[in-house]
PDB file of C-alpha atoms in Angstrom:
ATOM      1  CA  MET A 136     118.433  73.184 103.548  1.00  0.00           C
ATOM      2  CA  ASP A 137     122.036  73.321 104.587  1.00  0.00           C
ATOM      3  CA  ALA A 138     123.559  74.962 107.669  1.00  0.00           C
ATOM      4  CA  GLU A 139     124.636  78.089 105.761  1.00  0.00           C
ATOM      5  CA  THR A 140     121.068  78.828 104.575  1.00  0.00           C
ATOM      6  CA  VAL A 141     119.696  78.349 108.084  1.00  0.00           C
ATOM      7  CA  ALA A 142     122.355  80.679 109.547  1.00  0.00           C
ATOM      8  CA  GLN A 143     121.560  83.363 106.948  1.00  0.00           C
ATOM      9  CA  SER A 144     117.839  83.153 107.674  1.00  0.00           C
ATOM     10  CA  LEU A 145     118.470  83.455 111.419  1.00  0.00           C
ATOM     11  CA  ASP A 146     120.781  86.465 111.002  1.00  0.00           C
ATOM     12  CA  ALA A 147     118.460  88.395 108.683  1.00  0.00           C
ATOM     13  CA  PRO A 148     116.222  90.902 110.455  1.00  0.00           C
ATOM     14  CA  GLN A 149     112.573  90.025 110.316  1.00  0.00           C
ATOM     15  CA  VAL A 150     110.394  92.915 109.143  1.00  0.00           C
ATOM     16  CA  SER A 151     106.765  92.775 110.123  1.00  0.00           C
ATOM     17  CA  ARG A 152     104.450  93.934 107.352  1.00  0.00           C
ATOM     18  CA  SER A 153     101.269  94.096 109.412  1.00  0.00           C
ATOM     19  CA  ARG A 154      99.466  97.218 108.281  1.00  0.00           C
ATOM     20  CA  VAL A 155      96.090  98.474 109.222  1.00  0.00           C
ATOM     21  CA  SER A 156      93.708  98.446 106.302  1.00  0.00           C
ATOM     22  CA  ARG A 157      92.364 101.825 105.236  1.00  0.00           C
ATOM     23  CA  GLY A 158      88.966 100.240 104.675  1.00  0.00           C
ATOM     24  CA  LEU A 159      88.938  98.903 108.222  1.00  0.00           C
ATOM     25  CA  VAL A 160      89.921 102.324 109.574  1.00  0.00           C
ATOM     26  CA  LEU A 161      87.063 103.907 107.597  1.00  0.00           C
ATOM     27  CA  ILE A 162      84.488 101.387 108.770  1.00  0.00           C
ATOM     28  CA  VAL A 163      85.502 101.655 112.419  1.00  0.00           C
ATOM     29  CA  GLY A 164      85.930 105.432 112.490  1.00  0.00           C
ATOM     30  CA  VAL A 165      83.031 106.490 110.298  1.00  0.00           C
ATOM     31  CA  ILE A 166      80.394 103.898 111.186  1.00  0.00           C
ATOM     32  CA  LEU A 167      81.128 101.867 114.318  1.00  0.00           C
ATOM     33  CA  ILE A 168      82.475 104.488 116.724  1.00  0.00           C
ATOM     34  CA  PRO A 169      79.774 107.123 116.043  1.00  0.00           C
ATOM     35  CA  MET A 170      77.097 104.434 116.286  1.00  0.00           C
ATOM     36  CA  ALA A 171      78.547 103.136 119.555  1.00  0.00           C
ATOM     37  CA  LEU A 172      78.671 106.648 121.023  1.00  0.00           C
ATOM     38  CA  ASN A 173      75.035 107.256 120.122  1.00  0.00           C
ATOM     39  CA  ILE A 174      73.961 103.946 121.652  1.00  0.00           C
ATOM     40  CA  ILE A 175      75.999 104.418 124.831  1.00  0.00           C
ATOM     41  CA  PHE A 176      74.903 108.004 125.465  1.00  0.00           C
ATOM     42  CA  ASN A 177      71.285 107.576 124.403  1.00  0.00           C
ATOM     43  CA  SER A 178      68.682 108.599 126.939  1.00  0.00           C
ATOM     44  CA  TRP A 179      67.123 105.358 128.088  1.00  0.00           C
ATOM     45  CA  GLY A 180      65.064 107.150 130.715  1.00  0.00           C
ATOM     46  CA  PRO A 181      62.952 110.279 130.759  1.00  0.00           C
ATOM     47  CA  LEU A 182      64.131 113.225 128.683  1.00  0.00           C
ATOM     48  CA  THR A 183      65.909 115.845 130.774  1.00  0.00           C
ATOM     49  CA  HIS A 184      68.190 118.780 130.069  1.00  0.00           C
ATOM     50  CA  GLU A 185      71.195 116.606 130.898  1.00  0.00           C
ATOM     51  CA  SER A 186      70.149 113.693 128.706  1.00  0.00           C
ATOM     52  CA  ALA A 187      69.398 116.004 125.769  1.00  0.00           C
ATOM     53  CA  MET A 188      72.833 117.617 126.084  1.00  0.00           C
ATOM     54  CA  ARG A 189      74.509 114.214 126.458  1.00  0.00           C
ATOM     55  CA  MET A 190      72.885 112.895 123.278  1.00  0.00           C
ATOM     56  CA  ALA A 191      73.772 116.015 121.291  1.00  0.00           C
ATOM     57  CA  PHE A 192      77.386 115.987 122.428  1.00  0.00           C
ATOM     58  CA  ALA A 193      77.681 112.265 121.655  1.00  0.00           C
ATOM     59  CA  THR A 194      76.465 112.937 118.116  1.00  0.00           C
ATOM     60  CA  VAL A 195      78.919 115.794 117.631  1.00  0.00           C
ATOM     61  CA  ALA A 196      81.775 113.732 119.098  1.00  0.00           C
ATOM     62  CA  GLY A 197      80.985 110.795 116.800  1.00  0.00           C
ATOM     63  CA  GLN A 198      80.904 113.013 113.724  1.00  0.00           C
ATOM     64  CA  THR A 199      84.152 114.709 114.755  1.00  0.00           C
ATOM     65  CA  ILE A 200      85.756 111.273 114.989  1.00  0.00           C
ATOM     66  CA  ALA A 201      84.371 110.455 111.530  1.00  0.00           C
ATOM     67  CA  ILE A 202      85.925 113.609 110.071  1.00  0.00           C
ATOM     68  CA  LEU A 203      89.263 112.887 111.729  1.00  0.00           C
ATOM     69  CA  THR A 204      89.101 109.315 110.451  1.00  0.00           C
ATOM     70  CA  VAL A 205      88.749 110.379 106.819  1.00  0.00           C
ATOM     71  CA  VAL A 206      91.615 112.847 107.269  1.00  0.00           C
ATOM     72  CA  VAL A 207      93.779 110.015 108.621  1.00  0.00           C
ATOM     73  CA  THR A 208      92.855 107.640 105.778  1.00  0.00           C
ATOM     74  CA  LEU A 209      93.509 110.409 103.266  1.00  0.00           C
ATOM     75  CA  ALA A 210      96.942 110.918 104.829  1.00  0.00           C
ATOM     76  CA  MET A 211      97.560 107.157 104.825  1.00  0.00           C
ATOM     77  CA  THR A 212      96.762 107.089 101.120  1.00  0.00           C
ATOM     78  CA  ALA A 213      98.897 110.119 100.306  1.00  0.00           C
ATOM     79  CA  LEU A 214     101.911 108.857 102.260  1.00  0.00           C
ATOM     80  CA  THR A 215     101.875 105.369 100.792  1.00  0.00           C
ATOM     81  CA  ARG A 216     102.662 104.552  97.206  1.00  0.00           C
ATOM     82  CA  ARG A 217      99.017 104.313  96.236  1.00  0.00           C
ATOM     83  CA  ARG A 218      98.726 107.677  94.523  1.00  0.00           C
ATOM     84  CA  ARG A 219      96.200 106.365  92.002  1.00  0.00           C
ATOM     85  CA  GLN A 220      93.671 105.826  94.788  1.00  0.00           C
ATOM     86  CA  LEU A 221      94.062 109.366  96.133  1.00  0.00           C
ATOM     87  CA  PRO A 222      91.172 110.891  94.103  1.00  0.00           C
ATOM     88  CA  THR A 223      88.832 108.174  95.392  1.00  0.00           C
ATOM     89  CA  PHE A 224      89.744 108.904  98.998  1.00  0.00           C
ATOM     90  CA  ILE A 225      89.407 112.652  98.406  1.00  0.00           C
ATOM     91  CA  VAL A 226      85.838 112.067  97.205  1.00  0.00           C
ATOM     92  CA  ILE A 227      85.135 109.810 100.207  1.00  0.00           C
ATOM     93  CA  ALA A 228      86.559 112.460 102.542  1.00  0.00           C
ATOM     94  CA  LEU A 229      84.399 115.189 100.998  1.00  0.00           C
ATOM     95  CA  LEU A 230      81.275 113.032 101.225  1.00  0.00           C
ATOM     96  CA  VAL A 231      81.906 112.095 104.863  1.00  0.00           C
ATOM     97  CA  PHE A 232      82.726 115.708 105.742  1.00  0.00           C
ATOM     98  CA  GLY A 233      79.496 116.911 104.166  1.00  0.00           C
ATOM     99  CA  ALA A 234      77.403 114.231 105.851  1.00  0.00           C
ATOM    100  CA  ALA A 235      79.062 114.818 109.222  1.00  0.00           C
ATOM    101  CA  SER A 236      78.502 118.568 108.967  1.00  0.00           C
ATOM    102  CA  ALA A 237      74.844 118.030 108.140  1.00  0.00           C
ATOM    103  CA  THR A 238      74.488 115.582 111.035  1.00  0.00           C
ATOM    104  CA  MET A 239      76.041 118.094 113.434  1.00  0.00           C
ATOM    105  CA  GLY A 240      73.594 120.740 112.253  1.00  0.00           C
ATOM    106  CA  ALA A 241      70.709 118.330 112.729  1.00  0.00           C
ATOM    107  CA  ALA A 242      71.995 117.529 116.231  1.00  0.00           C
ATOM    108  CA  ALA A 243      71.849 121.237 117.080  1.00  0.00           C
ATOM    109  CA  ASP A 244      68.260 121.475 115.822  1.00  0.00           C
ATOM    110  CA  THR A 245      67.289 118.308 117.694  1.00  0.00           C
ATOM    111  CA  LEU A 246      68.900 119.609 120.882  1.00  0.00           C
ATOM    112  CA  SER A 247      66.950 122.849 120.593  1.00  0.00           C
ATOM    113  CA  SER A 248      63.646 121.039 120.105  1.00  0.00           C
ATOM    114  CA  ARG A 249      64.338 118.596 122.944  1.00  0.00           C
ATOM    115  CA  LEU A 250      65.181 121.403 125.339  1.00  0.00           C
ATOM    116  CA  THR A 251      61.967 123.161 124.338  1.00  0.00           C
ATOM    117  CA  ILE A 252      59.985 119.991 125.020  1.00  0.00           C
ATOM    118  CA  VAL A 253      61.620 119.567 128.436  1.00  0.00           C
ATOM    119  CA  ASP A 254      60.809 123.185 129.315  1.00  0.00           C
ATOM    120  CA  GLN A 255      57.202 122.789 128.227  1.00  0.00           C
ATOM    121  CA  VAL A 256      56.761 119.604 130.236  1.00  0.00           C
ATOM    122  CA  SER A 257      58.354 121.155 133.313  1.00  0.00           C
ATOM    123  CA  ARG A 258      55.927 124.119 133.061  1.00  0.00           C
ATOM    124  CA  LEU A 259      52.952 121.752 132.847  1.00  0.00           C
ATOM    125  CA  ASN A 260      54.149 119.648 135.793  1.00  0.00           C
ATOM    126  CA  PRO A 261      55.504 122.016 138.445  1.00  0.00           C
TER     127      PRO A 261
END
């Protein structure tokens, strides 16, 4: 290496190519964050109106994050030069959206049944 090569390498702007992997974004946003929300906001004590609401809202929040995550990864795929992978991510987005919608519906049913149980127990134990 001569002095001219070293000077050229020092003058050239360094471009960082650190990108976030779409797979990592999917795993974190679709699996880890909803799971963490459900664990954090789980009712570790007796079931009350507040704990039932907290668990239901944590489920809905986690599934909303999952839906937003697949929208972001779909946008990341569409905006990059990986157009061949776009149909795959569209299918993944549709599957996650369907599963998240079903989970939100189940959370509503579970909330209703939990609130009924709390009301029944409170009537038995005045």
